[in-house]
Each structure stands twice: as C-alpha cells, then as structure tokens.
Amino acid sequence: MPLQFYNSLTRQKEVFEPLNAPYVGMYVCGPTVSGESHLGHARPFITFDVVYRYLLHKGYKVRYVRNITDAGHFEEEGKAAEDKISSKAVLEKLEPMELVQKYTHLYHWAMEQFNNLPPSIEPTATGHIVEQIEMIKTIIADGYGYVANGSVYFDVVKYNDDYSKKNQPYGILSGRNLEDQLDTTRELDNQEEKKNKVDFALWKNAPAEHIMRWQSPWGEGFPGWHIECSAMATKYLGKRFDIHGGGMDLQFPHHECEIAQSTVCNHEIPARYWLHNNMITINGRKMGKSYNNVIKLSELFDGSHPILTQAYAPMTVRFFILQSQYRGTLDFSNEALQASEKALRRLMEAYEWFKAQSFTAGTIASDATLDAQLNTWVAELETFMDDDMNTAKVVANLFEIIPSINSLKDKHIAADAVSGNTWLHVQQQLTLFIENILGLKIDTGANHQQLTGVIELLIEIRKDAKSRKDFATSDKIRNQLADMGIQLKDEKDGSMSYTFS
RNA sequence: GGUCCUGUGGCCGAGUGGCUAGGCAGAGCUCUGCAAAAGCUUCCACAGCGGUUCGAAUCCGCUCGGGACCUCCA
C-alpha cells in the first residue's frame, strides 16, 4: 500500500505523491514565542516530527520548514489579563526581543527533550519583514489589498467573488461559506477601517506604544497575523509545495488566509496536502489560555502543576501522544499518562535487551507459526504508517511482539523457535520503527558513571548476601534502593538489573 | 445563531459490515527465598431507540450527551 495522508483540503485520504520527487517540501506552523509552550503545543511538533522522520525513511529528501513567530503583540506572559494601559508599562520595562529570546530557548529545549529532529530551516517572522512587505505590495497591486489609515487589509469579498469562479472560494479549506461569516464575525478593533468585517490585516499601523515596528510604504507598523507564513513558505519551499501542517485550530482563519494570500501572489494554492492534528483535551476540554487549563511543558516535566500527581518524562509524553492517531482528540489525565509511562518502560526494556542479542542468519525455525506471526506483525508496521500515520496501530503491534522477546529472554521459548533471519529482521525493524520513526529513545535515567558504579557494587554485595541466604541484607539493599527510585530485579539467570523510576 | 466533529469496557485508545486491536488497572496461575519483572489465562464494551442487511461498534434516521471552529490560539 502506498503512503496516504488525510488531506483536510479535499477531506479524504489521498496517496502521497510529491510534486517533484524525491524532493518534498513541508511547512509546519511553529510557536509564537511570547510564552512558554504547553502540552497542547507538543502534539503538532511531535506529530509532524514523525511525519518528517517517516518521509525520510521513505527515501525522500525533505526540506522541513517550521517558523518561529516573534512579531506581533508581545506582552509578558501572565500579564495579558491586565488592561492595555498597564501592559503598556510592561512593554516599557521589557524589550520584546528579550521575551522572544527567552521563550525561543525554552522552546528549543523542549523540542530537544521530546527528541524532535530540528527542522531544515527555522525562519523567524522578524527576519522576513522585507519578504512580507513585498508580498503585501503584490496583493495591493493585484487589487486584493487596500490601505486604510496606515494599515493594509485583504479584501476577502473581492477575492471570494473572483476566485469562486475558479472553484477556489474563500473558505475552501475550512468548508465555510462567506455569507455565514458576514453575519457572525465579532467586532474587532478598527473594524470601521475595513470594507467588510471578514477582511483581515496584512499590515497594521503601529500605535505609539507599540515597540515592535518597522518602516513600510504605508508607514511604521508590523505585519498581520497570517502573512509571515505565506512569505516564508514561498521563500523556502516555492510557490507550490507538498505538505502544510499545523493544529486543527489553525485551519480557520490562519490557513485559510494563507491560502488566499498565496493564491493571489502565486496563482495557486500553496500546498497540495494540508495535514491537521487534533487537540489535546483535559477533562474533555481543549487546553488553552481561555479555559485556564494550560499545563506548561516545564511543569509537566517536573510535576509542578497542581493537576499533576507526578512528573512525566518527555518520552512518556511523546509515547502518550503516539498511542493515538493524530487526527483524533486525545484526552489527558494522570491515569492515562501513568499507563503510558508503564507501557513505555515495558516496551523499552524488552527492546533494549533484544537489541543487544546476536543471532545467526540461516538457522531454521522450529516453530513455523510463531516465525510467520512475527514476520506478519513486523510487516504490518509500515502498512499502518502508510495509512495516514496510524501510530496507534504501530504501537499496538509492537506490543504484540514484546511477549515473544520476553519469552526468549526468560527462555520460555527456545532461540531456535524462530529463524535467525527472522530474529535479525525483527531487530532491525524494531530499531527502525521505535528509534528512527517514532523517535523514542531509551531513557537511561541517571546516566552518571559514578552512580552506575555504586549500583554495580551494591548488586555485587547483594549477590553475595543472597548466595549466603542472608536475605535480610539482600532485602535491605533492594528496599532502600527502591525508596530512592532505583528498582532492582532478579533475572532468571541469576543476574540483577536495575531501572530508575 | 452558523459550520463541523464526536459518544467504544474502570481509564486512555484502535477499529467505516462478518475475524481477540493494544496499553494501564482488576482476577487467577507459573516462575521466585520473598518481591518486582516476565509469561500464560481471564473479567469488563461499542450512549439510547428505531431502520437497512443473512449479518452493524461500523451504514441511515431520531433522541440524549460531549467537543471544536466562527476571535490570538497547536
């Protein structure tokens, strides 16, 4: 089966065919670095990291562009609720770029914790003001933008009238029609400047207190909310590229506006496949500022948020996200995260042991059924990924394979039950899917040579004690280490292993 | 109000007509000095009502519930 993605634009699964194989261009909307990323933000970045990894696995040469939005209204986090006068005071005290710097670092740190591969290009909005201005000029020249009091707006109604004739109405992506919106759009600032309520800003005149401002043909101001993505995607991926990704909540208006802007400038819908991940919910509600239920990533990793009963490792969170298919909502709870934590540990412990085993090619399987079953499970992994990235099914199959590995380890099945070739194949495919595609890495816990040495020493002492049947000493070592979060396990062969909790 | 999505066992979550999803939790057994881990077995489902069909969690209708977008938002 060929690789298929669900394309939000056509509302169906489609076979993925790059415009210019083997090259693939992918644009994903990145963070606004005016605050710290939260659990909800983790989902698109992990989802599209897996898309990126999988495309690389398929042999494509992928240029992955993920922007950083560092222009616009910047206020110190947590101060947003204050009125405009007091937030003006915050801006006076603090350079916007100081915030940008701080939260960009935190964001990169979080991405690294999640083991996300860095994108090929990570452009900033402030670094592409010139490109954005040029694009706006083109839109005005073509008659789809107009100037009002130093701001520039996109004429959505005109665009819709003209492009409906080409079957590309405004709303083509989100499936809404303009008539509905003309009635329902809420009052915004400077509404009277617009010809129509649905028009959106391409460039905004900067009020006196606005620190982030740039010269433009229309006076000092700053770019509108949607133009940066159009400008940067065009610059680095061309007028038409393969994949545009982001969260479902960006579908409208952000991506819709991107399509309108790029279509005017480049005369085509910018991306062929539009991929949208669904939201992470908490008690059934989307995580977001307006709901006051945001768990920041740093709080998640150190367990400091009141709703959390414990800290969760970044890999646990990644695994939690990958246990579901990206287009469905995913409900957060401590119970669910704890389940993921245990499951991930079981998976990685089995995998780690198995990876270190050596097998000989060419041996014959004594249990042909098991041999065939293993081959089937492994072969299905790619099929599941090809079907719109069903990582949930991939994970499920990994857990089908685990009992065989553990049985091999505990000698419940003989090594020759399965052919050497099959074992080698399973090894290789598990590494491919667990490490390279799902991007899960072995969490070594405390990775410190001296600590490791001390634990090894305690294990030696405990082995001695056990051989003397001095169970008091033996249990003391095990229990006290357990209290410190280090679990000792007696293996079947008399050896002892340990894990960190 | 408009547009759209959704309702799966204690929890999370796959599954678009017929086959055990999977994980965690629970129960039993095996192994073990004990424990943990592991293995084996097992309990618990498809919101409700009606329809289509030989057969529906899966298609259709209605009812009830939940949610998203329409405003910066992953």
Coordinates of C-alpha atoms (C1' of nucleotides) in Angstrom, one line a residue:
Chain A
M1 CA 0.0 0.0 0.0
P2 CA 1.3 3.4 -0.9
L3 CA 1.7 6.2 1.7
Q4 CA -1.6 8.0 2.2
F5 CA -2.4 11.2 4.2
Y6 CA -5.8 12.6 5.1
N7 CA -5.9 15.9 3.2
S8 CA -8.0 18.5 5.0
L9 CA -8.4 20.4 1.7
T10 CA -10.1 17.5 0.0
R11 CA -11.5 15.9 3.1
Q12 CA -10.3 12.5 2.2
K13 CA -7.3 10.2 2.3
E14 CA -5.0 10.6 -0.7
V15 CA -2.0 8.8 -1.9
F16 CA 1.1 10.9 -1.3
E17 CA 2.8 11.9 -4.5
P18 CA 5.4 14.6 -4.2
L19 CA 5.3 17.4 -6.8
N20 CA 8.9 16.8 -7.6
A21 CA 10.1 13.5 -6.1
P22 CA 12.4 12.8 -4.4
Y23 CA 12.2 16.3 -3.0
V24 CA 9.5 17.0 -0.5
G25 CA 8.7 20.4 1.0
M26 CA 6.9 20.6 4.3
Y27 CA 5.8 23.7 6.2
V28 CA 4.6 23.5 9.7
C29 CA 3.3 26.4 11.8
G30 CA 5.6 26.9 14.7
P31 CA 5.2 28.6 18.0
T32 CA 4.6 32.2 19.0
V33 CA 7.4 32.8 21.4
S34 CA 5.7 35.2 23.7
G35 CA 5.2 32.5 26.3
E36 CA 6.2 29.0 27.2
S37 CA 4.9 26.1 25.2
H38 CA 2.3 23.8 26.8
L39 CA 1.3 20.2 26.5
G40 CA -1.1 21.1 23.6
H41 CA 1.7 22.5 21.6
A42 CA 3.6 19.3 21.9
R43 CA 1.2 17.5 19.7
P44 CA 1.8 19.1 16.3
F45 CA 5.5 19.2 16.9
I46 CA 5.7 15.5 17.7
T47 CA 3.2 14.6 15.1
F48 CA 5.0 16.4 12.3
D49 CA 8.3 15.2 13.6
V50 CA 7.1 11.7 12.9
V51 CA 5.8 12.7 9.5
Y52 CA 9.3 14.1 8.8
R53 CA 11.0 11.0 10.1
Y54 CA 8.7 8.8 8.1
L55 CA 9.2 10.7 4.9
L56 CA 13.0 10.5 5.4
H57 CA 12.6 6.7 5.9
K58 CA 10.7 6.5 2.6
G59 CA 13.8 8.0 1.0
Y60 CA 12.5 11.5 0.3
K61 CA 14.8 14.5 0.5
V62 CA 12.7 16.6 2.8
R63 CA 13.0 20.3 3.4
Y64 CA 11.1 20.8 6.7
V65 CA 10.4 24.5 7.4
R66 CA 9.0 25.4 10.8
N67 CA 8.7 29.0 11.6
I68 CA 9.0 31.0 14.8
T69 CA 6.5 33.8 15.3
D70 CA 8.4 36.5 17.0
A71 CA 6.5 39.5 15.7
G72 CA 3.2 41.0 16.7
H73 CA 1.6 41.9 20.1
F74 CA 4.1 41.0 22.7
E75 CA 3.3 41.1 26.4
E76 CA 4.9 39.4 29.3
E77 CA 3.2 36.1 30.0
G78 CA 0.5 36.2 32.6
K79 CA 0.0 39.9 32.2
A80 CA -2.3 39.5 29.3
A81 CA -5.4 40.0 31.5
E82 CA -4.3 43.4 32.6
D83 CA -5.8 46.3 30.7
K84 CA -3.9 48.0 27.9
I85 CA -2.5 50.8 30.0
S86 CA -0.8 48.6 32.5
S87 CA 0.5 46.2 29.8
K88 CA 2.0 49.3 28.2
A89 CA 4.0 49.7 31.3
V90 CA 5.3 46.1 31.0
L91 CA 6.4 46.7 27.5
E92 CA 8.3 49.8 28.6
K93 CA 10.2 47.8 31.0
L94 CA 11.0 44.8 28.9
E95 CA 12.4 44.6 25.4
P96 CA 10.2 42.4 23.2
M97 CA 13.3 40.6 21.9
E98 CA 14.1 39.7 25.4
L99 CA 10.9 37.7 25.7
V100 CA 11.5 36.3 22.2
Q101 CA 14.9 35.1 23.2
K102 CA 13.8 33.6 26.4
Y103 CA 10.9 31.7 25.1
T104 CA 12.8 30.6 21.9
H105 CA 15.4 29.0 24.1
L106 CA 12.8 27.3 26.2
Y107 CA 11.0 26.1 23.1
H108 CA 14.2 24.6 21.6
W109 CA 14.9 23.0 24.9
A110 CA 11.5 21.3 25.0
M111 CA 11.9 20.1 21.4
E112 CA 15.1 18.5 22.3
Q113 CA 13.6 16.9 25.3
F114 CA 11.0 15.3 23.0
N115 CA 13.7 14.1 20.7
N116 CA 12.3 16.0 17.8
L117 CA 14.6 16.4 14.9
P118 CA 15.4 20.0 14.2
P119 CA 13.7 21.3 11.1
S120 CA 15.8 22.1 8.0
I121 CA 15.0 25.8 8.3
E122 CA 13.5 27.6 11.2
P123 CA 12.8 31.1 9.9
T124 CA 11.6 34.0 12.1
A125 CA 8.9 36.4 11.2
T126 CA 11.1 39.4 12.2
G127 CA 13.8 38.2 9.9
H128 CA 11.4 38.3 6.9
I129 CA 9.8 41.6 7.1
V130 CA 11.0 42.6 3.7
E131 CA 9.5 39.5 2.1
Q132 CA 6.2 40.1 3.8
I133 CA 6.2 43.8 2.6
E134 CA 6.9 42.6 -0.9
M135 CA 4.1 40.2 -0.8
I136 CA 1.7 42.8 0.5
K137 CA 2.7 45.1 -2.3
T138 CA 1.8 42.4 -4.8
I139 CA -1.6 41.8 -3.2
I140 CA -2.3 45.6 -3.3
A141 CA -1.1 45.8 -6.9
D142 CA -3.5 43.0 -7.9
G143 CA -6.4 44.8 -6.3
Y144 CA -6.9 42.4 -3.4
G145 CA -5.4 44.7 -0.7
Y146 CA -6.3 48.2 0.3
V147 CA -4.8 50.8 2.6
A148 CA -6.7 52.4 5.4
N149 CA -5.1 54.7 8.0
G150 CA -1.6 53.2 7.6
S151 CA -2.9 49.6 7.8
V152 CA -3.4 47.2 4.9
Y153 CA -6.3 44.8 4.7
F154 CA -7.1 41.9 2.5
D155 CA -10.3 42.3 0.5
V156 CA -11.9 38.9 1.3
V157 CA -15.1 39.6 -0.5
K158 CA -13.5 40.6 -3.8
Y159 CA -11.2 37.6 -3.5
N160 CA -14.1 35.3 -2.9
D161 CA -16.1 36.8 -5.8
D162 CA -13.2 36.3 -8.2
Y163 CA -11.9 33.0 -7.1
S164 CA -15.2 31.3 -6.6
K165 CA -15.4 31.3 -10.4
K166 CA -12.2 29.2 -10.3
N167 CA -13.7 27.0 -7.7
Q168 CA -11.4 28.4 -5.1
P169 CA -13.7 30.4 -2.8
Y170 CA -12.5 31.8 0.4
G171 CA -13.3 29.0 2.8
I172 CA -12.2 26.2 0.6
L173 CA -10.1 24.7 3.3
S174 CA -12.4 25.1 6.3
G175 CA -15.6 24.5 4.4
R176 CA -17.4 27.6 5.5
N177 CA -19.1 30.0 3.2
L178 CA -18.6 33.7 3.3
E179 CA -22.3 34.6 3.7
D180 CA -22.4 32.9 7.1
Q181 CA -19.3 34.7 8.3
L182 CA -20.5 38.1 7.2
D183 CA -23.2 37.8 9.8
T184 CA -21.3 36.2 12.6
T185 CA -17.9 37.7 12.8
R186 CA -17.4 39.6 16.1
E187 CA -16.4 43.2 16.5
L188 CA -12.7 43.8 16.4
D189 CA -10.5 46.8 16.8
N190 CA -10.5 49.3 14.0
Q191 CA -13.4 47.5 12.4
E192 CA -14.5 50.7 10.7
E193 CA -11.4 50.8 8.6
K194 CA -12.3 47.6 6.8
K195 CA -14.6 47.4 3.8
N196 CA -16.0 44.2 5.2
K197 CA -15.9 42.6 8.6
V198 CA -14.3 39.4 7.2
D199 CA -11.3 41.3 5.8
F200 CA -8.1 40.5 7.7
A201 CA -5.0 42.6 8.3
L202 CA -1.9 42.3 6.1
W203 CA -0.1 45.1 7.8
K204 CA -1.0 47.1 10.9
N205 CA -0.3 50.6 11.7
A206 CA 1.6 50.6 15.0
P207 CA 0.1 52.6 17.8
A208 CA 2.6 54.9 19.6
E209 CA 3.2 52.5 22.4
H210 CA 3.9 49.6 20.2
I211 CA 7.6 48.8 20.4
M212 CA 7.9 46.3 17.6
R213 CA 7.6 48.4 14.4
W214 CA 9.1 48.6 11.0
Q215 CA 9.2 51.0 8.2
S216 CA 6.9 50.2 5.3
P217 CA 5.4 52.0 2.3
W218 CA 2.3 52.6 4.5
G219 CA 4.1 54.0 7.5
E220 CA 5.5 52.4 10.6
G221 CA 3.8 49.2 11.6
F222 CA 4.1 45.5 11.9
P223 CA 2.9 42.6 9.8
G224 CA -0.5 41.0 10.1
W225 CA -1.1 37.6 11.6
H226 CA -1.1 35.5 8.6
I227 CA 1.3 36.9 6.1
E228 CA 4.5 35.6 7.7
C229 CA 3.7 32.0 6.9
S230 CA 2.8 32.8 3.3
A231 CA 6.0 34.8 2.8
M232 CA 8.4 32.3 4.4
A233 CA 6.8 29.2 2.9
T234 CA 7.0 30.8 -0.6
K235 CA 10.6 31.8 0.0
Y236 CA 11.9 28.5 1.2
L237 CA 9.6 26.0 -0.4
G238 CA 8.4 27.7 -3.6
K239 CA 5.0 28.8 -4.9
R240 CA 3.7 25.3 -4.6
F241 CA 4.9 22.7 -2.2
D242 CA 3.9 19.3 -0.8
I243 CA 2.7 19.4 2.8
H244 CA 1.4 22.1 5.1
G245 CA 0.8 21.1 8.7
G246 CA -0.5 22.5 11.9
G247 CA -3.1 22.2 14.6
M248 CA -6.7 22.0 13.7
D249 CA -7.5 25.3 15.3
L250 CA -5.3 27.0 12.8
Q251 CA -7.3 25.8 9.9
F252 CA -9.5 28.8 10.2
P253 CA -8.7 31.6 9.9
H254 CA -4.9 31.2 9.7
H255 CA -4.5 28.6 7.0
E256 CA -7.5 30.0 5.1
C257 CA -5.9 33.4 4.9
E258 CA -2.6 31.9 3.9
I259 CA -4.2 30.2 1.0
A260 CA -5.9 33.5 -0.1
Q261 CA -2.7 35.5 0.2
S262 CA -0.5 32.9 -1.6
T263 CA -3.1 32.3 -4.2
V264 CA -3.2 36.0 -5.2
C265 CA 0.6 36.2 -5.3
N266 CA 1.5 32.9 -6.7
H267 CA -1.7 32.0 -8.5
E268 CA -2.1 28.6 -6.9
I269 CA -3.0 27.1 -3.6
P270 CA 0.4 26.9 -1.8
A271 CA 0.3 23.3 -0.5
R272 CA -1.0 20.2 -2.0
Y273 CA -1.6 18.3 1.2
W274 CA -3.0 20.0 4.3
L275 CA -2.5 18.0 7.5
H276 CA -4.1 19.0 10.7
N277 CA -3.6 17.3 14.1
N278 CA -6.4 17.3 16.6
M279 CA -6.4 18.9 20.0
I280 CA -5.2 17.5 23.4
T281 CA -8.1 17.9 25.8
I282 CA -8.1 17.9 29.5
N283 CA -11.4 16.7 31.1
G284 CA -12.8 16.8 27.6
R285 CA -11.8 20.4 27.1
K286 CA -9.3 21.8 24.7
M287 CA -6.2 23.0 26.5
G288 CA -5.9 26.7 26.1
K289 CA -5.5 30.0 27.8
S290 CA -9.1 30.9 27.6
Y291 CA -10.0 27.8 29.6
N292 CA -7.3 28.3 32.2
N293 CA -6.3 24.7 32.0
V294 CA -2.8 25.0 30.5
I295 CA -0.1 22.7 31.6
K296 CA 3.3 24.1 30.5
L297 CA 5.9 21.7 29.4
S298 CA 8.3 22.5 32.2
E299 CA 5.5 21.9 34.7
L300 CA 4.7 18.6 33.0
F301 CA 8.4 17.5 33.2
D302 CA 8.8 18.5 36.9
G303 CA 5.3 17.7 38.1
S304 CA 4.8 21.2 39.5
H305 CA 1.3 21.9 38.0
P306 CA -1.5 21.3 40.6
I307 CA -3.4 19.0 38.4
L308 CA -0.5 16.6 38.1
T309 CA 0.1 13.8 40.6
Q310 CA 3.6 13.3 39.5
A311 CA 6.3 14.4 37.0
Y312 CA 6.2 12.9 33.5
A313 CA 9.3 12.3 31.4
P314 CA 9.3 13.8 27.9
M315 CA 9.5 10.3 26.4
T316 CA 6.4 9.3 28.3
V317 CA 4.5 12.3 26.8
R318 CA 5.8 11.5 23.4
F319 CA 4.7 7.9 23.7
F320 CA 1.3 9.0 25.1
I321 CA 0.8 11.2 22.0
L322 CA 1.9 8.4 19.6
Q323 CA -0.5 5.9 21.2
S324 CA -3.3 7.8 19.5
Q325 CA -3.9 8.6 15.8
Y326 CA -3.1 12.3 15.3
R327 CA -6.5 13.3 13.8
G328 CA -8.5 12.4 16.9
T329 CA -8.7 14.3 20.1
L330 CA -6.5 12.9 22.9
D331 CA -7.7 13.3 26.5
F332 CA -5.1 14.0 29.1
S333 CA -5.3 12.5 32.6
N334 CA -2.9 11.4 35.2
E335 CA -4.2 7.9 34.8
A336 CA -3.6 7.9 31.1
L337 CA -0.1 9.3 31.4
Q338 CA 0.8 6.7 34.1
A339 CA -0.5 4.0 31.8
S340 CA 1.8 5.3 29.1
E341 CA 4.7 5.5 31.4
K342 CA 4.4 1.9 32.4
A343 CA 3.8 0.7 28.9
L344 CA 6.8 2.6 27.5
R345 CA 9.0 1.1 30.2
R346 CA 7.9 -2.4 29.3
L347 CA 8.4 -1.7 25.6
M348 CA 11.9 -0.1 26.0
E349 CA 13.2 -2.7 28.5
A350 CA 12.3 -5.5 26.2
Y351 CA 13.6 -3.7 23.2
E352 CA 16.9 -2.8 24.9
W353 CA 17.6 -6.3 25.9
F354 CA 16.6 -7.7 22.5
K355 CA 18.7 -5.2 20.6
A356 CA 21.8 -6.4 22.4
Q357 CA 21.3 -10.1 21.4
S358 CA 23.2 -11.6 18.5
F359 CA 21.5 -14.0 16.1
T360 CA 22.9 -16.2 13.4
A361 CA 21.4 -15.9 9.9
G362 CA 20.3 -19.1 8.2
T363 CA 19.0 -21.1 11.2
I364 CA 15.7 -22.9 10.8
A365 CA 12.6 -22.0 12.8
S366 CA 11.3 -24.9 14.9
D367 CA 8.0 -23.0 15.5
A368 CA 7.0 -22.0 12.0
T369 CA 3.7 -20.5 13.2
L370 CA 5.4 -18.1 15.6
D371 CA 8.0 -17.3 13.0
A372 CA 5.3 -16.4 10.5
Q373 CA 3.4 -14.4 13.0
L374 CA 6.4 -12.3 13.9
N375 CA 7.1 -11.6 10.3
T376 CA 3.5 -10.5 9.8
W377 CA 3.5 -8.2 12.8
V378 CA 6.7 -6.6 11.7
A379 CA 5.5 -6.2 8.1
E380 CA 2.3 -4.5 9.3
L381 CA 4.2 -1.7 10.9
E382 CA 4.9 0.0 7.6
T383 CA 1.3 -0.6 6.4
F384 CA -0.1 1.1 9.4
M385 CA 2.2 4.1 9.0
D386 CA 1.3 4.3 5.3
D387 CA -2.3 4.6 6.3
D388 CA -2.3 8.2 7.4
M389 CA 0.3 7.6 10.1
N390 CA -1.6 5.3 12.4
T391 CA 1.0 5.3 15.1
A392 CA -1.6 3.8 17.5
K393 CA -1.7 0.6 15.5
V394 CA 2.1 0.6 15.2
V395 CA 2.4 0.8 18.9
A396 CA -0.2 -2.0 19.3
N397 CA 1.8 -4.3 17.1
L398 CA 5.0 -3.5 19.0
F399 CA 3.2 -4.8 22.0
E400 CA 2.2 -8.0 20.1
I401 CA 5.9 -8.6 19.5
I402 CA 7.0 -8.0 23.1
P403 CA 5.8 -11.2 24.7
S404 CA 7.9 -13.2 22.2
I405 CA 11.0 -11.2 23.1
N406 CA 10.4 -11.5 26.8
S407 CA 9.7 -15.2 26.4
L408 CA 13.0 -15.6 24.6
K409 CA 14.7 -13.7 27.4
D410 CA 13.2 -15.9 30.1
K411 CA 13.7 -19.0 27.9
H412 CA 10.1 -19.8 27.8
I413 CA 10.7 -20.2 24.1
A414 CA 13.9 -21.5 22.6
A415 CA 16.1 -19.3 20.5
D416 CA 15.6 -21.6 17.5
A417 CA 11.8 -21.4 17.7
V418 CA 12.2 -18.6 15.2
S419 CA 14.7 -18.5 12.4
G420 CA 17.9 -16.4 12.7
N421 CA 16.8 -14.4 9.8
T422 CA 13.5 -13.5 11.3
W423 CA 15.1 -12.5 14.6
L424 CA 17.6 -10.3 12.8
H425 CA 14.8 -8.8 10.7
V426 CA 12.7 -8.1 13.8
Q427 CA 15.7 -6.5 15.5
Q428 CA 16.3 -4.3 12.5
Q429 CA 12.7 -3.3 12.1
L430 CA 12.2 -2.5 15.8
T431 CA 15.2 -0.2 15.7
L432 CA 13.8 1.4 12.6
F433 CA 10.3 2.0 14.0
I434 CA 11.0 2.6 17.7
E435 CA 14.0 4.8 17.4
N436 CA 14.1 6.2 13.9
I437 CA 10.4 6.7 13.1
L438 CA 8.6 7.0 16.4
G439 CA 11.7 8.8 17.7
L440 CA 11.6 7.0 21.1
K441 CA 14.9 6.9 22.9
I442 CA 16.0 4.8 25.7
D443 CA 15.7 6.9 28.9
T444 CA 18.7 5.9 30.9
G445 CA 17.5 7.9 33.9
A446 CA 20.6 8.9 35.9
N447 CA 23.4 8.4 33.5
H448 CA 26.3 9.0 35.7
Q449 CA 29.4 6.9 35.8
Q450 CA 30.0 7.1 39.5
L451 CA 26.4 6.3 40.3
T452 CA 26.4 3.4 37.9
G453 CA 29.5 2.1 39.6
V454 CA 27.9 2.4 43.1
I455 CA 24.9 0.5 42.0
E456 CA 27.0 -2.2 40.4
L457 CA 28.9 -2.5 43.7
L458 CA 25.6 -2.8 45.7
I459 CA 24.5 -5.5 43.3
E460 CA 27.7 -7.5 43.9
I461 CA 27.2 -7.2 47.7
R462 CA 23.6 -8.3 47.3
K463 CA 24.5 -11.3 45.2
D464 CA 27.0 -12.4 47.9
A465 CA 24.3 -11.9 50.6
K466 CA 21.8 -13.9 48.5
S467 CA 24.2 -16.7 48.0
R468 CA 24.7 -16.9 51.7
K469 CA 20.9 -16.8 52.1
D470 CA 21.4 -13.6 54.0
F471 CA 18.0 -12.3 52.9
A472 CA 17.9 -9.5 55.4
T473 CA 20.9 -7.8 53.8
S474 CA 19.7 -8.7 50.4
D475 CA 16.2 -7.2 51.0
K476 CA 17.7 -4.1 52.7
I477 CA 19.7 -3.2 49.7
R478 CA 16.8 -3.8 47.4
N479 CA 14.2 -1.9 49.5
Q480 CA 16.4 1.1 50.3
L481 CA 17.3 1.5 46.6
A482 CA 13.7 1.2 45.8
D483 CA 13.0 4.1 48.2
M484 CA 15.4 6.1 46.2
G485 CA 13.7 5.3 43.0
I486 CA 16.0 2.5 41.8
Q487 CA 14.4 -0.8 41.2
L488 CA 16.5 -4.0 41.3
K489 CA 15.2 -7.0 39.5
D490 CA 16.5 -10.6 39.9
E491 CA 16.7 -12.0 36.4
K492 CA 16.2 -15.7 35.7
D493 CA 19.8 -16.4 35.0
G494 CA 20.8 -15.1 38.5
S495 CA 21.9 -11.7 37.3
M496 CA 20.4 -8.5 38.5
S497 CA 19.2 -5.5 36.6
Y498 CA 18.0 -2.1 37.6
T499 CA 15.8 0.7 36.4
F500 CA 15.2 4.2 37.5
S501 CA 11.7 5.4 38.2
Chain B
rG1 C1' -27.1 31.6 15.7
rG2 C1' -23.8 29.3 11.6
rU3 C1' -20.1 25.3 10.2
rC4 C1' -18.3 20.7 11.6
rC5 C1' -16.6 16.7 14.7
rU6 C1' -17.7 13.1 18.3
rG7 C1' -20.0 9.4 22.1
rU8 C1' -16.0 2.1 22.4
rG9 C1' -15.2 -2.0 28.7
rG10 C1' -12.7 1.2 35.5
rC11 C1' -9.1 4.8 32.5
rC12 C1' -6.6 6.0 27.7
rG13 C1' -7.3 4.5 22.8
rA14 C1' -7.5 1.5 17.6
rG15 C1' -11.3 -0.2 14.5
rU16 C1' -16.1 2.6 8.0
rG17 C1' -20.4 -4.7 7.5
rG18 C1' -18.8 -10.7 9.4
rC19 C1' -12.2 -12.1 12.3
rU20 C1' -9.1 -11.3 20.0
rA21 C1' -6.9 -4.2 18.5
rG22 C1' -3.3 -2.5 22.0
rG23 C1' -1.8 -0.2 26.7
rC24 C1' -2.9 0.6 32.0
rA25 C1' -5.9 -1.1 36.1
rG26 C1' -8.6 -5.9 38.2
rA27 C1' -8.7 -11.6 38.9
rG28 C1' -6.2 -16.4 38.7
rC29 C1' -1.9 -19.4 37.6
rU30 C1' 3.5 -20.2 36.6
rC31 C1' 8.4 -18.7 37.9
rU32 C1' 10.8 -16.8 42.6
rG33 C1' 13.8 -17.3 49.4
rC34 C1' 10.4 -13.2 49.1
rA35 C1' 9.3 -9.2 45.9
rA36 C1' 9.4 -7.0 41.3
rA37 C1' 9.6 -8.1 36.4
rA38 C1' 8.1 -11.6 32.9
rG39 C1' 4.9 -15.5 30.7
rC40 C1' 0.1 -17.8 30.4
rU41 C1' -5.2 -17.4 31.3
rU42 C1' -9.3 -14.3 32.4
rC43 C1' -13.4 -10.4 33.6
rC44 C1' -15.4 -5.8 31.8
rA45 C1' -17.6 -2.6 25.5
rC46 C1' -19.4 -0.5 21.5
rA47 C1' -24.8 6.3 24.6
rG48 C1' -30.3 5.2 23.8
rC49 C1' -34.4 4.0 20.4
rG50 C1' -35.7 2.6 15.5
rG51 C1' -34.4 1.2 10.4
rU52 C1' -31.3 -1.1 6.2
rU53 C1' -28.9 -6.1 5.9
rC54 C1' -28.2 -13.1 6.0
rG55 C1' -25.1 -10.2 9.4
rA56 C1' -23.6 -3.5 12.3
rA57 C1' -19.5 -0.6 17.1
rU58 C1' -19.0 0.1 11.7
rC59 C1' -24.5 2.4 7.0
rC60 C1' -29.4 5.6 7.7
rG61 C1' -33.0 8.3 10.9
rC62 C1' -34.4 10.3 15.5
rU63 C1' -33.3 11.3 20.8
rC64 C1' -29.8 12.5 24.6
rG65 C1' -24.7 13.8 25.9
rG66 C1' -19.6 15.9 24.8
rG67 C1' -16.5 18.9 22.0
rA68 C1' -14.1 22.2 18.1
rC69 C1' -14.2 26.4 14.9
rC70 C1' -16.7 31.1 13.7
rU71 C1' -11.7 35.9 17.9
rC72 C1' -4.8 35.4 19.2
rC73 C1' -4.8 30.1 19.7
rA74 C1' -1.1 23.6 18.3

